[in-house]
Short mmCIF file of C-alpha atoms in Angstrom, two decimals:
data_model
loop_
_atom_site.label_atom_id
_atom_site.label_comp_id
_atom_site.label_asym_id
_atom_site.label_seq_id
_atom_site.Cartn_x
_atom_site.Cartn_y
_atom_site.Cartn_z
CA UNK A 67 -19.43 10.96 57.38
CA UNK A 68 -18.34 8.69 60.18
CA UNK A 69 -17.08 10.40 63.27
CA UNK A 70 -13.66 9.38 64.44
CA UNK A 71 -13.73 8.62 68.12
CA UNK A 72 -10.40 8.94 69.95
CA UNK A 73 -10.27 6.84 73.07
CA UNK A 74 -8.21 8.27 75.86
CA UNK A 75 -6.57 5.58 77.94
CA UNK A 76 -5.90 6.66 81.47
CA UNK A 77 -2.85 4.86 82.82
CA UNK A 78 -2.85 3.98 86.44
CA UNK A 79 -0.23 6.00 88.30
CA UNK A 80 1.84 4.07 90.82
CA UNK A 81 2.21 6.43 93.75
CA UNK A 82 5.22 5.97 96.05
CA UNK A 83 4.51 4.16 99.28
CA UNK A 84 5.21 5.58 102.69
CA UNK A 85 8.66 4.00 102.95
CA UNK A 86 9.76 5.47 99.60
CA UNK A 87 8.47 8.90 100.60
CA UNK A 88 10.39 8.74 103.85
CA UNK A 89 13.59 7.81 101.95
CA UNK A 90 13.13 10.67 99.50
CA UNK A 91 12.44 13.07 102.33
CA UNK A 92 15.55 11.91 104.18
CA UNK A 93 17.73 12.30 101.05
CA UNK A 94 16.42 15.81 100.40
CA UNK A 95 16.82 16.87 103.99
CA UNK A 96 20.33 15.37 104.02
CA UNK A 97 21.33 17.41 100.96
CA UNK A 98 19.89 20.58 102.44
CA UNK A 99 21.66 19.91 105.71
CA UNK A 100 25.01 19.29 103.98
CA UNK A 101 24.65 22.45 101.88
CA UNK A 102 23.82 24.49 104.96
CA UNK A 103 26.80 23.09 106.85
CA UNK A 104 29.14 23.66 103.92
CA UNK A 105 27.84 27.23 103.51
CA UNK A 106 28.83 28.09 107.09
CA UNK A 107 32.28 26.56 106.60
CA UNK A 108 32.95 28.48 103.40
CA UNK A 109 31.97 31.70 105.21
CA UNK A 110 34.42 30.79 108.01
CA UNK A 111 31.47 30.78 110.43
CA UNK A 112 32.92 27.88 112.37
CA UNK A 113 30.88 28.45 115.54
CA UNK A 114 27.56 28.11 113.72
CA UNK A 115 28.88 25.19 111.67
CA UNK A 116 29.89 23.36 114.85
CA UNK A 117 26.51 24.05 116.46
CA UNK A 118 24.70 22.61 113.42
CA UNK A 119 27.09 19.64 113.31
CA UNK A 120 26.72 18.81 117.00
CA UNK A 121 22.94 18.97 116.71
CA UNK A 122 22.79 16.48 113.85
CA UNK A 123 25.66 14.17 112.88
CA UNK A 124 23.81 11.39 111.08
CA UNK A 125 23.09 12.99 107.70
CA UNK A 126 26.61 14.21 106.88
CA UNK A 127 28.37 12.81 103.76
CA UNK A 128 31.63 10.92 104.57
CA UNK A 129 34.05 13.55 103.21
CA UNK A 130 32.24 16.43 104.90
CA UNK A 131 32.06 14.38 108.09
CA UNK A 132 35.85 13.97 107.94
CA UNK A 133 36.35 17.72 107.45
CA UNK A 134 34.02 18.50 110.36
CA UNK A 135 35.87 16.08 112.61
CA UNK A 136 39.09 18.03 111.97
CA UNK A 137 37.36 21.39 112.46
CA UNK A 138 35.86 20.14 115.72
CA UNK A 139 39.21 18.83 116.93
CA UNK A 140 40.96 22.10 116.01
CA UNK A 141 38.41 24.13 117.97
CA UNK A 142 40.12 23.01 121.15
CA UNK A 143 43.61 24.20 120.10
CA UNK A 144 45.54 27.46 119.84
CA UNK A 145 45.37 29.22 116.48
CA UNK A 146 42.25 27.17 115.82
CA UNK A 147 40.64 29.61 113.43
CA UNK A 148 43.72 29.98 111.22
CA UNK A 149 44.21 26.23 110.83
CA UNK A 150 40.48 25.74 110.36
CA UNK A 151 40.62 28.25 107.50
CA UNK A 152 43.52 26.37 105.95
CA UNK A 153 41.49 23.17 106.30
CA UNK A 154 38.50 24.66 104.49
CA UNK A 155 40.75 26.28 101.88
CA UNK A 156 42.24 22.91 101.01
CA UNK A 157 39.32 20.49 101.27
CA UNK A 158 36.39 22.67 100.22
CA UNK A 159 37.89 25.51 98.19
CA UNK A 160 40.44 23.18 96.53
CA UNK A 161 43.37 25.52 97.19
CA UNK A 162 45.90 22.70 97.13
CA UNK A 163 48.91 24.98 97.41
CA UNK A 164 48.26 25.22 101.17
CA UNK A 165 48.85 21.47 101.58
CA UNK A 166 52.45 21.70 102.94
CA UNK A 167 51.43 24.31 105.53
CA UNK A 168 48.40 22.27 106.50
CA UNK A 169 50.43 19.09 106.93
CA UNK A 170 52.96 20.87 109.16
CA UNK A 171 50.17 22.20 111.36
CA UNK A 172 48.46 18.81 111.64
CA UNK A 173 51.77 17.13 112.47
CA UNK A 174 52.61 19.66 115.20
CA UNK A 175 49.16 19.34 116.72
CA UNK A 176 49.08 15.54 116.42
CA UNK A 177 45.97 15.62 114.27
CA UNK A 178 45.22 12.47 112.32
CA UNK A 179 44.01 12.97 108.76
CA UNK A 180 40.84 10.86 108.33
CA UNK A 181 40.93 8.12 105.72
CA UNK A 182 38.42 9.78 103.31
CA UNK A 183 40.71 12.83 103.05
CA UNK A 184 44.09 11.10 103.07
CA UNK A 185 44.26 10.37 99.35
CA UNK A 186 43.52 13.97 98.38
CA UNK A 187 46.27 15.30 100.66
CA UNK A 188 48.92 12.87 99.41
CA UNK A 189 48.08 13.33 95.73
CA UNK A 190 48.14 17.12 96.11
CA UNK A 191 51.60 16.96 97.65
CA UNK A 192 52.80 14.67 94.87
CA UNK A 193 51.36 17.07 92.29
CA UNK A 194 53.39 19.87 93.87
CA UNK A 195 56.49 17.60 93.81
CA UNK A 196 56.44 17.56 97.62
CA UNK A 197 57.38 13.88 97.70
CA UNK A 198 59.02 13.99 101.13
CA UNK A 199 55.93 15.67 102.60
CA UNK A 200 53.73 12.99 101.03
CA UNK A 201 55.88 10.37 102.75
CA UNK A 202 55.45 12.33 105.98
CA UNK A 203 51.65 12.20 105.67
CA UNK A 204 51.75 8.45 105.03
CA UNK A 205 53.94 8.09 108.13
CA UNK A 206 51.37 10.02 110.17
CA UNK A 207 48.67 7.67 108.88
CA UNK A 208 50.69 4.64 109.97
CA UNK A 209 51.27 6.22 113.39
CA UNK A 210 47.52 6.55 113.81
CA UNK A 211 46.80 3.15 112.18
CA UNK A 212 44.72 4.77 109.45
CA UNK A 213 44.19 2.36 106.51
CA UNK A 214 45.47 3.64 103.18
CA UNK A 215 44.42 2.88 99.61
CA UNK A 216 46.82 0.93 97.41
CA UNK A 217 46.27 3.60 94.78
CA UNK A 218 48.13 6.10 96.99
CA UNK A 219 51.22 3.92 97.00
CA UNK A 220 50.85 3.42 93.26
CA UNK A 221 50.94 7.20 92.77
CA UNK A 222 53.92 7.57 95.12
CA UNK A 223 56.03 4.97 93.33
CA UNK A 224 55.02 6.42 89.95
CA UNK A 225 56.21 9.84 91.11
CA UNK A 226 59.52 8.33 92.22
CA UNK A 227 59.96 6.78 88.80
CA UNK A 228 59.05 9.96 86.94
CA UNK A 229 61.37 12.20 88.99
CA UNK A 230 64.13 9.59 89.60
CA UNK A 231 63.57 9.74 93.36
CA UNK A 232 64.94 7.03 95.66
CA UNK A 233 61.97 4.69 96.27
CA UNK A 234 63.45 2.97 99.33
CA UNK A 235 61.61 5.11 101.95
CA UNK A 236 58.28 4.44 100.24
CA UNK A 237 59.13 0.74 99.93
CA UNK A 238 59.87 0.55 103.66
CA UNK A 239 56.62 2.35 104.46
CA UNK A 240 54.65 0.10 102.13
CA UNK A 241 56.05 -3.02 103.80
CA UNK A 242 55.03 -1.65 107.22
CA UNK A 243 51.49 -0.93 106.05
CA UNK A 244 51.11 -4.25 104.27
CA UNK A 245 52.35 -6.27 107.22
CA UNK A 246 49.96 -4.35 109.48
CA UNK A 247 47.16 -5.11 106.98
CA UNK A 248 46.48 -1.40 106.55
CA UNK A 249 46.53 -1.38 102.72
CA UNK A 250 43.13 -1.42 101.05
CA UNK A 251 42.90 -3.24 97.70
CA UNK A 252 46.48 -4.62 97.67
CA UNK A 253 45.61 -6.56 94.50
CA UNK A 254 45.45 -3.35 92.47
CA UNK A 255 46.54 -4.20 88.88
CA UNK A 256 50.00 -2.86 88.01
CA UNK A 257 50.88 -1.97 91.62
CA UNK A 258 53.58 -4.64 91.73
CA UNK A 259 54.79 -3.64 88.27
CA UNK A 260 55.30 0.01 89.15
CA UNK A 261 57.07 -0.94 92.40
CA UNK A 262 59.47 -3.30 90.62
CA UNK A 263 60.02 -0.90 87.75
CA UNK A 264 61.14 2.03 89.91
CA UNK A 265 63.02 -0.09 92.43
CA UNK A 266 64.96 -1.95 89.76
CA UNK A 267 65.79 1.22 87.83
CA UNK A 268 67.02 2.91 91.04
CA UNK A 269 69.05 -0.08 92.20
CA UNK A 270 66.70 -0.84 95.10
CA UNK A 271 66.30 -4.43 93.95
CA UNK A 272 65.95 -6.12 97.34
CA UNK A 273 63.42 -3.48 98.41
CA UNK A 274 61.27 -4.05 95.33
CA UNK A 275 61.37 -7.81 95.77
CA UNK A 276 60.39 -7.45 99.43
CA UNK A 277 57.39 -5.32 98.49
CA UNK A 278 55.99 -7.61 95.82
CA UNK A 279 56.52 -10.67 98.02
CA UNK A 280 53.62 -9.29 100.08
CA UNK A 281 51.36 -8.84 97.05
CA UNK A 282 49.31 -11.29 94.98
CA UNK A 283 51.01 -12.44 91.73
CA UNK A 284 48.43 -10.60 89.62
CA UNK A 285 49.79 -7.24 90.79
CA UNK A 286 52.82 -7.73 88.51
CA UNK A 287 51.21 -7.62 85.07
CA UNK A 288 54.41 -7.06 83.07
CA UNK A 289 55.98 -10.26 81.72
CA UNK A 290 59.37 -8.59 81.49
CA UNK A 291 59.27 -7.57 85.14
CA UNK A 292 58.00 -11.02 86.09
CA UNK A 293 61.08 -12.48 84.42
CA UNK A 294 63.43 -10.06 86.18
CA UNK A 295 61.79 -10.84 89.49
CA UNK A 296 62.24 -14.59 89.02
CA UNK A 297 65.85 -14.11 87.94
CA UNK A 298 66.72 -11.85 90.87
CA UNK A 299 65.01 -14.08 93.41
CA UNK A 300 67.46 -16.92 92.74
CA UNK A 301 70.57 -14.78 93.24
CA UNK A 302 71.77 -12.58 96.07
CA UNK A 303 70.06 -9.25 95.41
CA UNK A 304 71.15 -7.38 98.54
CA UNK A 305 73.74 -5.63 96.40
CA UNK A 306 73.54 -4.61 92.76
CA UNK A 307 75.91 -6.71 90.65
CA UNK A 308 76.88 -6.83 86.98
CA UNK A 309 74.09 -9.36 86.45
CA UNK A 310 71.48 -7.01 87.88
CA UNK A 311 72.74 -4.02 85.92
CA UNK A 312 72.97 -5.92 82.65
CA UNK A 313 69.52 -7.47 82.90
CA UNK A 314 67.92 -4.18 83.89
CA UNK A 315 69.67 -2.40 81.02
CA UNK A 316 68.47 -4.98 78.51
CA UNK A 317 64.96 -5.71 79.80
CA UNK A 318 63.89 -2.33 81.17
CA UNK A 319 66.00 0.15 79.23
CA UNK A 320 65.84 -2.06 76.10
CA UNK A 321 69.54 -1.59 75.37
CA UNK A 322 70.25 -4.08 72.56
CA UNK A 323 73.99 -3.87 73.16
CA UNK A 324 73.50 -5.73 76.46
CA UNK A 325 71.69 -8.69 74.86
CA UNK A 326 74.60 -11.10 74.52
CA UNK A 327 76.05 -10.20 77.92
CA UNK A 328 72.66 -10.76 79.58
CA UNK A 329 72.25 -14.14 77.88
CA UNK A 330 75.80 -15.22 78.72
CA UNK A 331 75.52 -14.27 82.41
CA UNK A 332 72.24 -16.14 82.86
CA UNK A 333 73.57 -19.19 81.03
CA UNK A 334 76.72 -19.14 83.14
CA UNK A 335 74.71 -19.06 86.38
CA UNK A 336 72.21 -21.67 85.13
CA UNK A 337 69.30 -19.28 85.63
CA UNK A 338 66.21 -20.40 83.70
CA UNK A 339 65.29 -18.27 80.70
CA UNK A 340 61.81 -18.03 79.20
CA UNK A 341 60.89 -18.38 75.57
CA UNK A 342 59.84 -14.72 75.44
CA UNK A 343 63.17 -13.58 76.91
CA UNK A 344 65.20 -15.67 74.47
CA UNK A 345 63.10 -14.34 71.60
CA UNK A 346 63.93 -10.77 72.67
CA UNK A 347 67.62 -11.64 73.02
CA UNK A 348 67.73 -13.18 69.54
CA UNK A 349 65.81 -10.26 68.01
CA UNK A 350 68.26 -7.77 69.53
CA UNK A 351 71.24 -9.73 68.22
CA UNK A 352 69.74 -9.91 64.74
CA UNK A 353 69.19 -6.15 64.82
CA UNK A 354 72.87 -5.75 65.70
CA UNK A 355 73.86 -8.02 62.81
CA UNK A 356 75.27 -10.71 65.11
CA UNK A 357 73.63 -13.69 63.44
CA UNK A 358 76.05 -16.29 64.82
CA UNK A 359 75.29 -15.24 68.39
CA UNK A 360 71.57 -15.18 67.63
CA UNK A 361 71.78 -18.71 66.22
CA UNK A 362 73.51 -19.79 69.41
CA UNK A 363 70.53 -18.52 71.39
CA UNK A 364 68.20 -20.70 69.29
CA UNK A 365 70.53 -23.67 69.71
CA UNK A 366 70.53 -23.12 73.48
CA UNK A 367 66.72 -23.10 73.52
CA UNK A 368 66.78 -26.42 71.69
CA UNK A 369 69.13 -28.01 74.23
CA UNK A 370 66.99 -26.71 77.11
CA UNK A 371 63.71 -27.91 75.56
CA UNK A 372 62.40 -24.36 75.35
CA UNK A 373 59.78 -23.89 72.65
CA UNK A 374 60.53 -20.83 70.54
CA UNK A 375 57.71 -18.94 68.77
CA UNK A 376 57.40 -19.14 65.00
CA UNK A 377 57.78 -15.37 64.67
CA UNK A 378 61.24 -15.56 66.25
CA UNK A 379 62.40 -17.93 63.51
CA UNK A 380 60.71 -15.82 60.84
CA UNK A 381 62.57 -12.73 62.03
CA UNK A 382 65.82 -14.68 61.97
CA UNK A 383 65.28 -15.92 58.42
CA UNK A 384 64.38 -12.44 57.20
CA UNK A 385 67.35 -10.79 58.89
CA UNK A 386 70.09 -13.34 58.31
CA UNK A 387 69.05 -15.94 55.68
CA UNK A 388 71.12 -18.31 57.83
CA UNK A 389 71.31 -21.97 56.80
CA UNK A 390 72.32 -22.94 60.34
CA UNK A 391 69.12 -21.41 61.68
CA UNK A 392 67.08 -23.39 59.14
CA UNK A 393 68.68 -26.60 60.42
CA UNK A 394 67.90 -25.61 64.01
CA UNK A 395 64.31 -24.87 62.98
CA UNK A 396 63.97 -28.32 61.40
CA UNK A 397 65.33 -30.00 64.53
CA UNK A 398 63.06 -27.91 66.74
CA UNK A 399 60.03 -28.90 64.65
CA UNK A 400 60.95 -32.56 64.91
CA UNK A 401 61.16 -32.25 68.71
CA UNK A 402 57.94 -30.22 68.93
CA UNK A 403 59.95 -27.22 70.18
CA UNK A 404 58.75 -24.87 67.46
CA UNK A 405 55.34 -24.09 66.08
CA UNK A 406 54.94 -25.22 62.45
CA UNK A 407 53.34 -22.61 60.20
CA UNK A 408 53.07 -22.72 56.44
CA UNK A 409 54.53 -19.24 56.00
CA UNK A 410 57.63 -19.82 58.14
CA UNK A 411 58.23 -23.24 56.59
CA UNK A 412 58.02 -21.74 53.10
CA UNK A 413 60.59 -19.07 53.96
CA UNK A 414 62.84 -21.68 55.57
CA UNK A 415 62.70 -23.87 52.45
CA UNK A 416 63.59 -20.89 50.27
CA UNK A 417 66.58 -20.10 52.50
CA UNK A 418 67.71 -23.74 52.26
CA UNK A 419 67.50 -23.57 48.46
CA UNK A 420 69.40 -20.27 48.46
CA UNK A 421 72.26 -22.22 50.04
CA UNK A 422 71.71 -25.12 47.57
CA UNK A 423 70.84 -27.44 50.45
CA UNK A 424 68.13 -29.49 48.75
CA UNK A 425 68.21 -32.21 51.41
CA UNK A 426 67.33 -29.75 54.18
CA UNK A 427 64.59 -28.21 52.05
CA UNK A 428 63.06 -31.64 51.44
CA UNK A 429 63.15 -32.38 55.18
CA UNK A 430 61.09 -29.25 55.74
CA UNK A 431 58.77 -30.17 52.87
CA UNK A 432 58.01 -33.47 54.60
CA UNK A 433 56.94 -31.55 57.71
CA UNK A 434 55.00 -29.12 55.51
CA UNK A 435 53.09 -31.99 53.92
CA UNK A 436 52.43 -33.67 57.28
CA UNK A 437 50.66 -30.51 58.42
CA UNK A 438 48.59 -30.44 55.21
CA UNK A 439 49.78 -26.91 54.47
CA UNK A 440 49.41 -25.40 51.00
CA UNK A 441 51.52 -22.72 49.36
CA UNK A 442 50.64 -20.14 46.74
CA UNK A 443 54.33 -19.73 45.87
CA UNK A 444 54.39 -21.38 42.44
CA UNK A 445 58.14 -21.11 42.00
CA UNK A 446 58.81 -22.73 45.36
CA UNK A 447 56.27 -25.47 44.64
CA UNK A 448 57.86 -26.22 41.27
CA UNK A 449 61.34 -26.25 42.76
CA UNK A 450 60.28 -28.67 45.48
CA UNK A 451 58.52 -30.92 42.99
CA UNK A 452 61.42 -31.26 40.56
CA UNK A 453 64.06 -31.47 43.26
CA UNK A 454 62.11 -34.25 44.97
CA UNK A 455 61.63 -36.14 41.69
CA UNK A 456 65.24 -35.78 40.58
CA UNK A 457 67.15 -36.20 43.85
CA UNK A 458 67.53 -39.96 43.42
CA UNK A 459 68.34 -39.75 39.68
CA UNK A 460 70.99 -37.11 39.21
CA UNK A 461 72.54 -34.93 41.91
CA UNK A 462 73.33 -32.28 39.29
CA UNK A 463 69.66 -31.61 38.60
CA UNK A 464 68.57 -29.94 41.91
CA UNK A 465 71.10 -27.07 41.58
CA UNK A 466 69.87 -26.46 38.02
CA UNK A 467 66.24 -26.47 39.18
CA UNK A 468 67.06 -23.94 41.90
CA UNK A 469 69.05 -21.83 39.47
CA UNK A 470 66.34 -21.75 36.82
CA UNK A 471 63.11 -21.72 38.85
CA UNK A 472 63.97 -19.84 42.04
CA UNK A 473 66.90 -17.70 40.88
CA UNK A 474 65.24 -17.15 37.47
CA UNK A 475 68.52 -17.56 35.59
CA UNK A 476 67.42 -18.12 31.99
CA UNK A 477 70.79 -19.58 30.95
CA UNK A 478 70.02 -22.62 33.11
CA UNK A 479 66.86 -23.48 31.13
CA UNK A 480 68.31 -25.72 28.42
CA UNK A 481 70.92 -27.48 30.61
CA UNK A 482 68.08 -28.31 33.00
CA UNK A 483 65.89 -29.48 30.10
CA UNK A 484 68.46 -31.93 28.76
CA UNK A 485 69.29 -33.25 32.27
CA UNK A 486 65.60 -33.95 32.90
CA UNK A 487 65.26 -35.64 29.52
CA UNK A 488 68.31 -37.83 30.15
CA UNK A 489 66.97 -38.80 33.58
CA UNK A 490 63.59 -39.54 31.98
CA UNK A 491 61.85 -37.17 34.37
CA UNK A 492 58.60 -35.85 32.92
CA UNK A 493 58.49 -32.12 32.31
CA UNK A 494 55.11 -30.57 32.98
CA UNK A 495 53.48 -27.78 31.01
CA UNK A 496 54.36 -24.83 33.24
CA UNK A 497 58.02 -25.83 33.46
CA UNK A 498 58.26 -26.45 29.70
CA UNK A 499 56.51 -23.17 29.00
CA UNK A 500 58.96 -21.34 31.27
CA UNK A 501 61.85 -22.93 29.38
CA UNK A 502 60.29 -21.91 26.06
CA UNK A 503 60.06 -18.30 27.22
CA UNK A 504 63.71 -18.48 28.34
CA UNK A 505 64.98 -20.09 25.10
CA UNK A 506 67.90 -18.20 23.56
CA UNK A 507 67.86 -19.72 20.05
CA UNK A 508 65.42 -21.08 17.49
CA UNK A 509 66.95 -24.53 17.87
CA UNK A 510 66.14 -24.43 21.61
CA UNK A 511 62.54 -23.54 20.87
CA UNK A 512 62.31 -26.32 18.29
CA UNK A 513 63.62 -28.89 20.79
CA UNK A 514 61.14 -27.76 23.43
CA UNK A 515 58.15 -27.73 21.06
CA UNK A 516 59.14 -31.15 19.72
CA UNK A 517 59.26 -32.50 23.29
CA UNK A 518 55.79 -31.12 23.93
CA UNK A 519 54.47 -32.78 20.77
CA UNK A 520 56.06 -36.16 21.45
CA UNK A 521 55.08 -36.28 25.12
CA UNK A 522 51.63 -34.72 24.86
CA UNK A 523 52.45 -31.68 27.00
CA UNK A 524 49.94 -28.84 26.65
CA UNK A 525 51.37 -25.34 26.23
CA UNK A 526 49.93 -21.87 26.56
CA UNK A 527 49.11 -20.09 23.31
CA UNK A 528 51.02 -16.96 24.33
CA UNK A 529 54.31 -18.85 24.75
CA UNK A 530 54.05 -20.35 21.24
CA UNK A 531 53.09 -16.99 19.72
CA UNK A 532 56.10 -15.39 21.43
CA UNK A 533 58.47 -18.04 20.06
CA UNK A 534 57.18 -17.58 16.49
CA UNK A 535 57.48 -13.82 16.86
CA UNK A 536 61.14 -14.15 17.83
CA UNK A 537 61.98 -16.86 15.30
CA UNK A 538 59.55 -16.86 12.32
CA UNK A 539 60.83 -20.13 10.84
CA UNK A 540 58.96 -22.78 8.88
CA UNK A 541 60.19 -25.61 11.15
CA UNK A 542 58.66 -23.94 14.21
CA UNK A 543 55.47 -23.13 12.32
CA UNK A 544 55.11 -26.78 11.29
CA UNK A 545 55.40 -28.00 14.89
CA UNK A 546 52.91 -25.35 15.98
CA UNK A 547 50.39 -26.63 13.43
CA UNK A 548 50.87 -30.16 14.74
CA UNK A 549 50.38 -28.98 18.34
CA UNK A 550 47.11 -27.30 17.38
CA UNK A 551 45.78 -30.42 15.66
CA UNK A 552 46.84 -32.49 18.69
CA UNK A 553 44.83 -30.14 20.92
CA UNK A 554 48.00 -29.28 22.86
CA UNK A 555 47.80 -25.57 22.00
CA UNK A 556 44.60 -23.57 21.76
CA UNK A 557 44.13 -21.94 18.36
CA UNK A 558 43.73 -18.16 18.19
CA UNK A 559 43.79 -15.52 15.42
CA UNK A 560 47.13 -14.14 16.64
CA UNK A 561 48.70 -17.61 16.60
CA UNK A 562 47.41 -18.31 13.08
CA UNK A 563 48.81 -15.00 11.83
CA UNK A 564 52.23 -15.84 13.32
CA UNK A 565 52.17 -19.30 11.72
CA UNK A 566 51.15 -17.79 8.37
CA UNK A 567 54.03 -15.31 8.59
CA UNK A 568 56.59 -18.01 9.39
CA UNK A 569 55.28 -20.83 7.18
CA UNK A 570 56.29 -21.78 3.65
CA UNK A 571 55.06 -24.36 1.12
CA UNK A 572 52.95 -27.15 2.60
CA UNK A 573 53.12 -25.60 6.04
CA UNK A 574 51.57 -22.39 4.74
CA UNK A 575 48.68 -24.28 3.17
CA UNK A 576 48.12 -26.10 6.43
CA UNK A 577 48.24 -22.83 8.34
CA UNK A 578 45.58 -21.21 6.18
CA UNK A 579 43.30 -24.15 6.88
CA UNK A 580 43.61 -23.37 10.57
CA UNK A 581 41.10 -20.54 10.17
CA UNK A 582 38.41 -23.13 9.78
CA UNK A 583 39.08 -24.24 13.33
CA UNK A 584 37.98 -20.91 14.77
CA UNK A 585 34.44 -20.87 16.12
CA UNK A 586 33.39 -17.46 14.76
CA UNK A 587 33.02 -16.47 11.11
CA UNK A 588 34.41 -13.01 11.63
CA UNK A 589 37.66 -14.54 12.95
CA UNK A 590 38.14 -16.48 9.73
CA UNK A 591 38.19 -13.22 7.73
CA UNK A 592 41.16 -11.82 9.67
CA UNK A 593 44.26 -12.19 7.53
#
């Protein structure tokens, strides 16, 4: 037996170099030093903590360094130990309820809160709903020219919005900081949005505009607030007017009842409106059932060369079925002020037909065809086809086509049939089959089957079977036999049985012979 030899591969170990070892040693010693320092602080052994801190200041983490700087500063004041304990309770023990007391003490002693600790103090005060104290801390930071994170202002304005607090003092403070270049990361996403949102809702419009004027455009990431800002910047916003109140109510509060008033005021003052804003106005008016006013909004967009989105028209068609809106849509498409889509065009054509406006529907069909769109709506396609073919022959035909095909009124079948025959307009299989299914008398069925035979129009087997089932007459059976021999109807056992049941004399003999046309022997035996 062969012995299996397992080779052990010894990988070469890459030992850290001297520089790496020194870095690791420094990191470990730094952690030990910080833990030792923190241990003394938590035990309120401030004397030892200060001795350790004064001996070595280089390996202290930023936040702990900031705490130690306060502890060191307090050591030279009256009631040092008490305030030092409050400091440790807040920053190390996370007892945030002492924040108001701590802020009062720092303010009285003129102690500046270091930047690494400032955010924690302000957010704790906001959490305790001590908004005025948070503003006080920010004021102390400005006094001492301590830079502040934009996130702090974001939280302050958010708190004002949540609790309906007047944002003006924070806005004034923000402007001071921003002008002094003491705000870190002023491009914080949504900062401008939260400022505008609370300022607009509290009527501090000029204050909000002043704040965002000092920020990059990207800080306002809400399109609605961007629109309000642009609208308010072109009017006097030092005082809140009906325009301000109405726009804020519609855009921010989303009060549909203010839609028409907002639109009218902006139009009156010639203030530019965006496509998105007009879409929202129209949607609100449609929801309120004010279709005439909504249509006026679309008409205004057309006169101002504002391109409206396809979904806005779709909503309008679904809500109002307005013929006027269909005409506006056609004109907008012709001027490239609306986006053509197959779905919206199809709905628009249906609405036009509902109002018996074939001319408008055909205008839309021309645009539909130019875009090479296709539709799976067979009834609409058939209506368009026959209306287009008959429009120049007989003006009475399009209403009948609409009535029979789209409205599915069976009583219109035969009047439409005879009008098409008189105008010498070919009737295709699907249309003729639909008429056959809608026939109300045997004579109607006979006329339709005769037309199919004379004009070589193929029919579905089921439609012929259904006619023979309703009217089992020899005349119909005879035409059915002729259609089968002309290969215009496919033979089937059920059709042969119906012909046999309806036939008499020569027709019956001819119907029996039909079994020979079936491909399978077993089918021939079915009688």
